[in-house]
mmCIF file of N, CA and C in Angstrom:
data_model
loop_
_atom_site.group_PDB
_atom_site.id
_atom_site.type_symbol
_atom_site.label_atom_id
_atom_site.label_comp_id
_atom_site.label_asym_id
_atom_site.label_seq_id
_atom_site.Cartn_x
_atom_site.Cartn_y
_atom_site.Cartn_z
ATOM 1 N N MET A 585 -5.391 24.344 -3.928
ATOM 2 C CA MET A 585 -6.826 24.080 -3.880
ATOM 3 C C MET A 585 -7.310 24.187 -2.439
ATOM 4 N N ASP A 586 -8.401 24.862 -2.233
ATOM 5 C CA ASP A 586 -8.955 24.910 -0.883
ATOM 6 C C ASP A 586 -10.017 23.827 -0.738
ATOM 7 N N SER A 587 -10.553 23.708 0.462
ATOM 8 C CA SER A 587 -11.466 22.602 0.756
ATOM 9 C C SER A 587 -12.802 22.707 0.010
ATOM 10 N N HIS A 588 -13.073 23.858 -0.618
ATOM 11 C CA HIS A 588 -14.330 24.022 -1.329
ATOM 12 C C HIS A 588 -14.219 23.667 -2.814
ATOM 13 N N GLU A 589 -13.002 23.439 -3.289
ATOM 14 C CA GLU A 589 -12.806 23.077 -4.683
ATOM 15 C C GLU A 589 -12.921 21.574 -4.846
ATOM 16 N N SER A 590 -13.265 21.173 -6.055
ATOM 17 C CA SER A 590 -13.311 19.737 -6.330
ATOM 18 C C SER A 590 -11.905 19.259 -6.692
ATOM 19 N N PHE A 591 -11.698 17.986 -6.510
ATOM 20 C CA PHE A 591 -10.413 17.387 -6.807
ATOM 21 C C PHE A 591 -10.555 16.494 -8.028
ATOM 22 N N ASP A 592 -9.479 16.387 -8.809
ATOM 23 C CA ASP A 592 -9.510 15.614 -10.046
ATOM 24 C C ASP A 592 -8.141 14.970 -10.253
ATOM 25 N N VAL A 593 -8.088 13.630 -10.216
ATOM 26 C CA VAL A 593 -6.810 12.927 -10.340
ATOM 27 C C VAL A 593 -6.160 13.127 -11.707
ATOM 28 N N PHE A 594 -6.922 13.612 -12.695
ATOM 29 C CA PHE A 594 -6.356 13.847 -14.015
ATOM 30 C C PHE A 594 -5.696 15.222 -14.138
ATOM 31 N N VAL A 595 -5.799 16.038 -13.082
ATOM 32 C CA VAL A 595 -5.101 17.319 -13.049
ATOM 33 C C VAL A 595 -3.769 17.085 -12.348
ATOM 34 N N GLN A 596 -2.680 17.356 -13.056
ATOM 35 C CA GLN A 596 -1.346 17.009 -12.575
ATOM 36 C C GLN A 596 -1.038 17.581 -11.195
ATOM 37 N N GLU A 597 -1.473 18.783 -10.900
ATOM 38 C CA GLU A 597 -1.142 19.428 -9.633
ATOM 39 C C GLU A 597 -2.083 19.046 -8.492
ATOM 40 N N CYS A 598 -3.099 18.273 -8.784
ATOM 41 C CA CYS A 598 -4.105 17.949 -7.773
ATOM 42 C C CYS A 598 -3.556 16.967 -6.738
ATOM 43 N N PRO A 599 -3.749 17.261 -5.452
ATOM 44 C CA PRO A 599 -3.287 16.345 -4.397
ATOM 45 C C PRO A 599 -3.901 14.954 -4.488
ATOM 46 N N SER A 600 -5.104 14.861 -5.054
ATOM 47 C CA SER A 600 -5.725 13.543 -5.184
ATOM 48 C C SER A 600 -4.898 12.646 -6.105
ATOM 49 N N ARG A 601 -4.222 13.238 -7.056
ATOM 50 C CA ARG A 601 -3.355 12.471 -7.957
ATOM 51 C C ARG A 601 -2.180 11.869 -7.191
ATOM 52 N N GLN A 602 -1.599 12.648 -6.289
ATOM 53 C CA GLN A 602 -0.489 12.145 -5.470
ATOM 54 C C GLN A 602 -0.951 10.988 -4.584
ATOM 55 N N ILE A 603 -2.140 11.110 -4.033
ATOM 56 C CA ILE A 603 -2.677 10.050 -3.180
ATOM 57 C C ILE A 603 -2.894 8.782 -4.007
ATOM 58 N N MET A 604 -3.470 8.933 -5.191
ATOM 59 C CA MET A 604 -3.714 7.782 -6.062
ATOM 60 C C MET A 604 -2.397 7.110 -6.446
ATOM 61 N N GLN A 605 -1.384 7.917 -6.733
ATOM 62 C CA GLN A 605 -0.077 7.362 -7.073
ATOM 63 C C GLN A 605 0.531 6.624 -5.888
ATOM 64 N N ARG A 606 0.366 7.162 -4.702
ATOM 65 C CA ARG A 606 0.877 6.495 -3.498
ATOM 66 C C ARG A 606 0.187 5.144 -3.317
ATOM 67 N N LEU A 607 -1.126 5.114 -3.472
ATOM 68 C CA LEU A 607 -1.867 3.869 -3.284
ATOM 69 C C LEU A 607 -1.526 2.832 -4.348
ATOM 70 N N GLY A 608 -1.063 3.288 -5.506
ATOM 71 C CA GLY A 608 -0.738 2.372 -6.577
ATOM 72 C C GLY A 608 0.737 2.026 -6.691
ATOM 73 N N ASP A 609 1.556 2.518 -5.750
ATOM 74 C CA ASP A 609 2.970 2.186 -5.877
ATOM 75 C C ASP A 609 3.218 0.715 -5.572
ATOM 76 N N LYS A 610 4.421 0.273 -5.779
ATOM 77 C CA LYS A 610 4.735 -1.160 -5.745
ATOM 78 C C LYS A 610 4.434 -1.835 -4.409
ATOM 79 N N TRP A 611 4.728 -1.177 -3.283
ATOM 80 C CA TRP A 611 4.659 -1.842 -1.979
ATOM 81 C C TRP A 611 3.458 -1.440 -1.139
ATOM 82 N N THR A 612 2.862 -0.289 -1.381
ATOM 83 C CA THR A 612 1.761 0.203 -0.548
ATOM 84 C C THR A 612 0.600 -0.782 -0.400
ATOM 85 N N PRO A 613 0.067 -1.326 -1.491
ATOM 86 C CA PRO A 613 -1.061 -2.254 -1.318
ATOM 87 C C PRO A 613 -0.707 -3.458 -0.444
ATOM 88 N N LEU A 614 0.499 -3.994 -0.627
ATOM 89 C CA LEU A 614 0.908 -5.154 0.169
ATOM 90 C C LEU A 614 1.057 -4.802 1.646
ATOM 91 N N VAL A 615 1.617 -3.633 1.930
ATOM 92 C CA VAL A 615 1.769 -3.192 3.322
ATOM 93 C C VAL A 615 0.398 -2.996 3.959
ATOM 94 N N LEU A 616 -0.497 -2.327 3.262
ATOM 95 C CA LEU A 616 -1.834 -2.085 3.810
ATOM 96 C C LEU A 616 -2.567 -3.398 4.064
ATOM 97 N N LEU A 617 -2.508 -4.311 3.109
ATOM 98 C CA LEU A 617 -3.177 -5.609 3.283
ATOM 99 C C LEU A 617 -2.531 -6.425 4.399
ATOM 100 N N ALA A 618 -1.218 -6.329 4.532
ATOM 101 C CA ALA A 618 -0.525 -7.060 5.604
ATOM 102 C C ALA A 618 -0.949 -6.557 6.979
ATOM 103 N N LEU A 619 -1.252 -5.270 7.077
ATOM 104 C CA LEU A 619 -1.641 -4.677 8.363
ATOM 105 C C LEU A 619 -3.136 -4.808 8.652
ATOM 106 N N ALA A 620 -3.884 -5.376 7.730
ATOM 107 C CA ALA A 620 -5.334 -5.508 7.915
ATOM 108 C C ALA A 620 -5.678 -6.342 9.142
ATOM 109 N N GLY A 621 -4.834 -7.300 9.484
ATOM 110 C CA GLY A 621 -5.097 -8.175 10.627
ATOM 111 C C GLY A 621 -4.702 -7.594 11.963
ATOM 112 N N GLY A 622 -4.111 -6.410 11.966
ATOM 113 C CA GLY A 622 -3.700 -5.784 13.214
ATOM 114 C C GLY A 622 -2.242 -5.369 13.170
ATOM 115 N N PRO A 623 -1.765 -4.804 14.276
ATOM 116 C CA PRO A 623 -0.405 -4.265 14.322
ATOM 117 C C PRO A 623 0.656 -5.331 14.072
ATOM 118 N N LEU A 624 1.738 -4.901 13.414
ATOM 119 C CA LEU A 624 2.887 -5.772 13.190
ATOM 120 C C LEU A 624 4.170 -5.004 13.466
ATOM 121 N N ARG A 625 5.168 -5.721 13.902
ATOM 122 C CA ARG A 625 6.506 -5.146 14.037
ATOM 123 C C ARG A 625 7.150 -5.138 12.659
ATOM 124 N N PHE A 626 8.187 -4.341 12.522
ATOM 125 C CA PHE A 626 8.857 -4.156 11.235
ATOM 126 C C PHE A 626 9.272 -5.496 10.620
ATOM 127 N N SER A 627 9.927 -6.334 11.408
ATOM 128 C CA SER A 627 10.429 -7.605 10.872
ATOM 129 C C SER A 627 9.284 -8.520 10.418
ATOM 130 N N ALA A 628 8.204 -8.560 11.178
ATOM 131 C CA ALA A 628 7.052 -9.384 10.799
ATOM 132 C C ALA A 628 6.382 -8.826 9.547
ATOM 133 N N LEU A 629 6.308 -7.514 9.453
ATOM 134 C CA LEU A 629 5.725 -6.867 8.285
ATOM 135 C C LEU A 629 6.577 -7.140 7.048
ATOM 136 N N ARG A 630 7.884 -7.026 7.193
ATOM 137 C CA ARG A 630 8.791 -7.288 6.073
ATOM 138 C C ARG A 630 8.673 -8.740 5.616
ATOM 139 N N GLN A 631 8.591 -9.652 6.559
ATOM 140 C CA GLN A 631 8.460 -11.065 6.226
ATOM 141 C C GLN A 631 7.143 -11.325 5.480
ATOM 142 N N ARG A 632 6.076 -10.694 5.948
ATOM 143 C CA ARG A 632 4.756 -10.883 5.338
ATOM 144 C C ARG A 632 4.721 -10.330 3.912
ATOM 145 N N VAL A 633 5.332 -9.154 3.715
ATOM 146 C CA VAL A 633 5.313 -8.495 2.406
ATOM 147 C C VAL A 633 6.223 -9.219 1.416
ATOM 148 N N GLY A 634 7.358 -9.687 1.869
ATOM 149 C CA GLY A 634 8.231 -10.438 0.977
ATOM 150 C C GLY A 634 9.547 -9.765 0.705
ATOM 151 N N THR A 635 9.903 -9.634 -0.550
ATOM 152 C CA THR A 635 11.258 -9.263 -0.950
ATOM 153 C C THR A 635 11.612 -7.787 -0.803
ATOM 154 N N VAL A 636 10.801 -7.014 -0.176
ATOM 155 C CA VAL A 636 11.087 -5.583 -0.014
ATOM 156 C C VAL A 636 12.333 -5.397 0.859
ATOM 157 N N THR A 637 13.184 -4.447 0.469
ATOM 158 C CA THR A 637 14.378 -4.154 1.256
ATOM 159 C C THR A 637 13.983 -3.331 2.482
ATOM 160 N N PRO A 638 14.781 -3.388 3.544
ATOM 161 C CA PRO A 638 14.466 -2.567 4.724
ATOM 162 C C PRO A 638 14.358 -1.078 4.393
ATOM 163 N N LYS A 639 15.233 -0.592 3.535
ATOM 164 C CA LYS A 639 15.215 0.829 3.172
ATOM 165 C C LYS A 639 13.912 1.210 2.473
ATOM 166 N N VAL A 640 13.485 0.398 1.538
ATOM 167 C CA VAL A 640 12.257 0.687 0.797
ATOM 168 C C VAL A 640 11.034 0.536 1.700
ATOM 169 N N LEU A 641 11.031 -0.486 2.553
ATOM 170 C CA LEU A 641 9.912 -0.650 3.483
ATOM 171 C C LEU A 641 9.826 0.527 4.436
ATOM 172 N N THR A 642 10.963 0.971 4.950
ATOM 173 C CA THR A 642 10.984 2.136 5.839
ATOM 174 C C THR A 642 10.419 3.364 5.144
ATOM 175 N N SER A 643 10.819 3.584 3.911
ATOM 176 C CA SER A 643 10.314 4.723 3.142
ATOM 177 C C SER A 643 8.804 4.611 2.921
ATOM 178 N N THR A 644 8.344 3.423 2.569
ATOM 179 C CA THR A 644 6.912 3.199 2.357
ATOM 180 C C THR A 644 6.133 3.459 3.639
ATOM 181 N N LEU A 645 6.624 2.944 4.754
ATOM 182 C CA LEU A 645 5.952 3.144 6.045
ATOM 183 C C LEU A 645 5.896 4.619 6.421
ATOM 184 N N ARG A 646 6.988 5.324 6.215
ATOM 185 C CA ARG A 646 7.009 6.764 6.537
ATOM 186 C C ARG A 646 6.012 7.531 5.678
ATOM 187 N N ASN A 647 5.959 7.200 4.401
ATOM 188 C CA ASN A 647 4.995 7.878 3.517
ATOM 189 C C ASN A 647 3.562 7.599 3.943
ATOM 190 N N LEU A 648 3.273 6.360 4.306
ATOM 191 C CA LEU A 648 1.915 6.014 4.742
ATOM 192 C C LEU A 648 1.579 6.672 6.080
ATOM 193 N N GLU A 649 2.566 6.785 6.948
ATOM 194 C CA GLU A 649 2.354 7.489 8.219
ATOM 195 C C GLU A 649 2.103 8.972 7.952
ATOM 196 N N ARG A 650 2.884 9.565 7.065
ATOM 197 C CA ARG A 650 2.718 10.977 6.716
ATOM 198 C C ARG A 650 1.331 11.242 6.137
ATOM 199 N N ASP A 651 0.827 10.290 5.335
ATOM 200 C CA ASP A 651 -0.487 10.440 4.730
ATOM 201 C C ASP A 651 -1.632 10.097 5.678
ATOM 202 N N GLY A 652 -1.305 9.667 6.891
ATOM 203 C CA GLY A 652 -2.340 9.383 7.879
ATOM 204 C C GLY A 652 -2.971 8.010 7.758
ATOM 205 N N LEU A 653 -2.358 7.105 6.982
ATOM 206 C CA LEU A 653 -2.933 5.781 6.780
ATOM 207 C C LEU A 653 -2.462 4.757 7.807
ATOM 208 N N LEU A 654 -1.322 5.022 8.413
ATOM 209 C CA LEU A 654 -0.876 4.127 9.478
ATOM 210 C C LEU A 654 -0.249 4.911 10.610
ATOM 211 N N ARG A 655 -0.124 4.237 11.724
ATOM 212 C CA ARG A 655 0.430 4.825 12.949
ATOM 213 C C ARG A 655 1.600 3.957 13.383
ATOM 214 N N ARG A 656 2.659 4.629 13.803
ATOM 215 C CA ARG A 656 3.835 3.944 14.335
ATOM 216 C C ARG A 656 3.859 4.197 15.831
ATOM 217 N N THR A 657 3.916 3.132 16.609
ATOM 218 C CA THR A 657 3.946 3.254 18.057
ATOM 219 C C THR A 657 5.252 2.673 18.568
ATOM 220 N N ILE A 658 5.973 3.476 19.338
ATOM 221 C CA ILE A 658 7.251 3.055 19.910
ATOM 222 C C ILE A 658 7.038 2.739 21.380
ATOM 223 N N TYR A 659 7.469 1.549 21.798
ATOM 224 C CA TYR A 659 7.349 1.119 23.192
ATOM 225 C C TYR A 659 8.730 1.165 23.832
ATOM 226 N N ALA A 660 8.804 1.872 24.956
ATOM 227 C CA ALA A 660 10.072 2.021 25.661
ATOM 228 C C ALA A 660 10.362 0.766 26.471
ATOM 229 N N GLN A 661 10.947 -0.197 25.821
ATOM 230 C CA GLN A 661 11.354 -1.419 26.485
ATOM 231 C C GLN A 661 12.692 -1.836 25.882
ATOM 232 N N VAL A 662 13.313 -2.833 26.455
ATOM 233 C CA VAL A 662 14.600 -3.286 25.952
ATOM 234 C C VAL A 662 14.436 -4.681 25.373
ATOM 235 N N PRO A 663 14.698 -4.867 24.079
ATOM 236 C CA PRO A 663 14.978 -3.805 23.103
ATOM 237 C C PRO A 663 13.714 -3.017 22.775
ATOM 238 N N VAL A 664 13.911 -1.842 22.201
ATOM 239 C CA VAL A 664 12.781 -0.982 21.838
ATOM 240 C C VAL A 664 11.885 -1.735 20.861
ATOM 241 N N ARG A 665 10.588 -1.622 21.074
ATOM 242 C CA ARG A 665 9.622 -2.267 20.195
ATOM 243 C C ARG A 665 8.859 -1.199 19.428
ATOM 244 N N VAL A 666 8.710 -1.399 18.135
ATOM 245 C CA VAL A 666 7.956 -0.479 17.288
ATOM 246 C C VAL A 666 6.894 -1.279 16.559
ATOM 247 N N ASP A 667 5.647 -0.855 16.694
ATOM 248 C CA ASP A 667 4.533 -1.494 16.014
ATOM 249 C C ASP A 667 3.968 -0.544 14.966
ATOM 250 N N TYR A 668 3.494 -1.122 13.878
ATOM 251 C CA TYR A 668 2.817 -0.371 12.821
ATOM 252 C C TYR A 668 1.401 -0.889 12.725
ATOM 253 N N GLU A 669 0.448 0.040 12.654
ATOM 254 C CA GLU A 669 -0.953 -0.358 12.537
ATOM 255 C C GLU A 669 -1.708 0.662 11.706
ATOM 256 N N LEU A 670 -2.787 0.206 11.113
ATOM 257 C CA LEU A 670 -3.609 1.093 10.305
ATOM 258 C C LEU A 670 -4.392 2.052 11.186
ATOM 259 N N THR A 671 -4.593 3.257 10.680
ATOM 260 C CA THR A 671 -5.492 4.222 11.309
ATOM 261 C C THR A 671 -6.891 3.968 10.757
ATOM 262 N N ASP A 672 -7.872 4.708 11.247
ATOM 263 C CA ASP A 672 -9.222 4.595 10.683
ATOM 264 C C ASP A 672 -9.199 4.910 9.185
ATOM 265 N N LEU A 673 -8.422 5.905 8.802
ATOM 266 C CA LEU A 673 -8.292 6.263 7.388
ATOM 267 C C LEU A 673 -7.678 5.097 6.611
ATOM 268 N N GLY A 674 -6.691 4.452 7.184
ATOM 269 C CA GLY A 674 -6.068 3.294 6.550
ATOM 270 C C GLY A 674 -7.021 2.130 6.401
ATOM 271 N N TYR A 675 -7.827 1.884 7.440
ATOM 272 C CA TYR A 675 -8.821 0.815 7.341
ATOM 273 C C TYR A 675 -9.841 1.114 6.250
ATOM 274 N N GLY A 676 -10.077 2.405 5.994
ATOM 275 C CA GLY A 676 -11.044 2.806 4.980
ATOM 276 C C GLY A 676 -10.639 2.434 3.565
ATOM 277 N N ILE A 677 -9.358 2.257 3.315
ATOM 278 C CA ILE A 677 -8.902 1.895 1.966
ATOM 279 C C ILE A 677 -8.834 0.387 1.775
ATOM 280 N N LEU A 678 -9.030 -0.386 2.837
ATOM 281 C CA LEU A 678 -8.893 -1.835 2.734
ATOM 282 C C LEU A 678 -9.913 -2.487 1.810
ATOM 283 N N GLU A 679 -11.137 -2.010 1.803
ATOM 284 C CA GLU A 679 -12.151 -2.647 0.962
ATOM 285 C C GLU A 679 -11.757 -2.625 -0.518
ATOM 286 N N PRO A 680 -11.387 -1.457 -1.077
ATOM 287 C CA PRO A 680 -10.955 -1.496 -2.475
ATOM 288 C C PRO A 680 -9.655 -2.281 -2.682
ATOM 289 N N MET A 681 -8.743 -2.232 -1.719
ATOM 290 C CA MET A 681 -7.498 -3.012 -1.829
ATOM 291 C C MET A 681 -7.804 -4.508 -1.803
ATOM 292 N N GLU A 682 -8.719 -4.911 -0.961
ATOM 293 C CA GLU A 682 -9.124 -6.319 -0.854
ATOM 294 C C GLU A 682 -9.803 -6.762 -2.147
ATOM 295 N N THR A 683 -10.596 -5.873 -2.737
ATOM 296 C CA THR A 683 -11.238 -6.170 -4.016
ATOM 297 C C THR A 683 -10.185 -6.387 -5.098
ATOM 298 N N MET A 684 -9.167 -5.541 -5.124
ATOM 299 C CA MET A 684 -8.081 -5.695 -6.094
ATOM 300 C C MET A 684 -7.311 -6.992 -5.852
ATOM 301 N N ARG A 685 -7.078 -7.331 -4.592
ATOM 302 C CA ARG A 685 -6.373 -8.569 -4.270
ATOM 303 C C ARG A 685 -7.150 -9.778 -4.767
ATOM 304 N N ARG A 686 -8.455 -9.809 -4.459
ATOM 305 C CA ARG A 686 -9.288 -10.940 -4.890
ATOM 306 C C ARG A 686 -9.350 -11.038 -6.415
ATOM 307 N N TRP A 687 -9.495 -9.893 -7.091
ATOM 308 C CA TRP A 687 -9.526 -9.889 -8.544
ATOM 309 C C TRP A 687 -8.212 -10.441 -9.094
ATOM 310 N N SER A 688 -7.100 -9.981 -8.556
ATOM 311 C CA SER A 688 -5.777 -10.431 -9.016
ATOM 312 C C SER A 688 -5.610 -11.927 -8.847
ATOM 313 N N GLU A 689 -5.975 -12.443 -7.682
ATOM 314 C CA GLU A 689 -5.821 -13.871 -7.415
ATOM 315 C C GLU A 689 -6.762 -14.706 -8.295
ATOM 316 N N LYS A 690 -7.972 -14.223 -8.509
ATOM 317 C CA LYS A 690 -8.956 -14.962 -9.303
ATOM 318 C C LYS A 690 -8.575 -15.021 -10.787
ATOM 319 N N HIS A 691 -7.989 -13.952 -11.286
ATOM 320 C CA HIS A 691 -7.757 -13.840 -12.716
ATOM 321 C C HIS A 691 -6.329 -14.190 -13.151
ATOM 322 N N VAL A 692 -5.523 -14.755 -12.277
ATOM 323 C CA VAL A 692 -4.157 -15.144 -12.647
ATOM 324 C C VAL A 692 -4.139 -16.013 -13.901
ATOM 325 N N PRO A 693 -4.934 -17.089 -13.981
ATOM 326 C CA PRO A 693 -4.858 -17.937 -15.180
ATOM 327 C C PRO A 693 -5.153 -17.176 -16.480
ATOM 328 N N MET A 694 -6.139 -16.278 -16.455
ATOM 329 C CA MET A 694 -6.495 -15.537 -17.658
ATOM 330 C C MET A 694 -5.406 -14.544 -18.055
ATOM 331 N N VAL A 695 -4.818 -13.890 -17.066
ATOM 332 C CA VAL A 695 -3.744 -12.934 -17.361
ATOM 333 C C VAL A 695 -2.524 -13.673 -17.898
ATOM 334 N N LEU A 696 -2.168 -14.785 -17.285
ATOM 335 C CA LEU A 696 -1.019 -15.552 -17.768
ATOM 336 C C LEU A 696 -1.251 -16.067 -19.181
ATOM 337 N N ALA A 697 -2.469 -16.516 -19.473
ATOM 338 C CA ALA A 697 -2.802 -16.974 -20.825
ATOM 339 C C ALA A 697 -2.718 -15.823 -21.824
ATOM 340 N N ALA A 698 -3.201 -14.661 -21.437
ATOM 341 C CA ALA A 698 -3.138 -13.492 -22.318
ATOM 342 C C ALA A 698 -1.687 -13.110 -22.596
ATOM 343 N N ARG A 699 -0.840 -13.182 -21.578
ATOM 344 C CA ARG A 699 0.584 -12.876 -21.767
ATOM 345 C C ARG A 699 1.221 -13.856 -22.746
ATOM 346 N N GLU A 700 0.932 -15.138 -22.564
ATOM 347 C CA GLU A 700 1.496 -16.153 -23.461
ATOM 348 C C GLU A 700 1.043 -15.916 -24.892
ATOM 349 N N GLU A 701 -0.228 -15.619 -25.072
ATOM 350 C CA GLU A 701 -0.761 -15.337 -26.409
ATOM 351 C C GLU A 701 -0.099 -14.120 -27.020
ATOM 352 N N PHE A 702 0.031 -13.072 -26.244
ATOM 353 C CA PHE A 702 0.684 -11.845 -26.718
ATOM 354 C C PHE A 702 2.126 -12.123 -27.104
ATOM 355 N N ASP A 703 2.860 -12.790 -26.212
ATOM 356 C CA ASP A 703 4.272 -13.069 -26.470
ATOM 357 C C ASP A 703 4.468 -13.961 -27.702
ATOM 358 N N ALA A 704 3.538 -14.874 -27.940
ATOM 359 C CA ALA A 704 3.626 -15.759 -29.108
ATOM 360 C C ALA A 704 3.453 -14.960 -30.410
ATOM 361 N N ARG A 705 2.683 -13.875 -30.358
ATOM 362 C CA ARG A 705 2.474 -13.036 -31.539
ATOM 363 C C ARG A 705 3.657 -12.111 -31.806
ATOM 364 N N GLU A 706 4.412 -11.819 -30.790
ATOM 365 C CA GLU A 706 5.516 -10.849 -30.923
ATOM 366 C C GLU A 706 6.737 -11.436 -31.565
#
């Protein structure tokens, strides 16, 4: 697709579909929200996100860097320091991510009740 064509996430080959899938993967929203407050080092980011393994976090960070959503900065000091921070493009996705976070936190009781009701019927 060239820049003059429209994009459609329902078309399997469309790059917009890949972007949507990346934004919806297991760790991406948490990483983006964790970086909303500013740059973090790997260990602080991992602690903030939770149970993610170093390998999976590294992969997630590389994918987000490749997509232009975050920047990795290496500081030549002993020991070497690496910071991760959102780019302008990354900050642009925070509003919908924040909306999803607030919705999720607000609706926990209703979702849990729905699960219990469903499971009781099964």
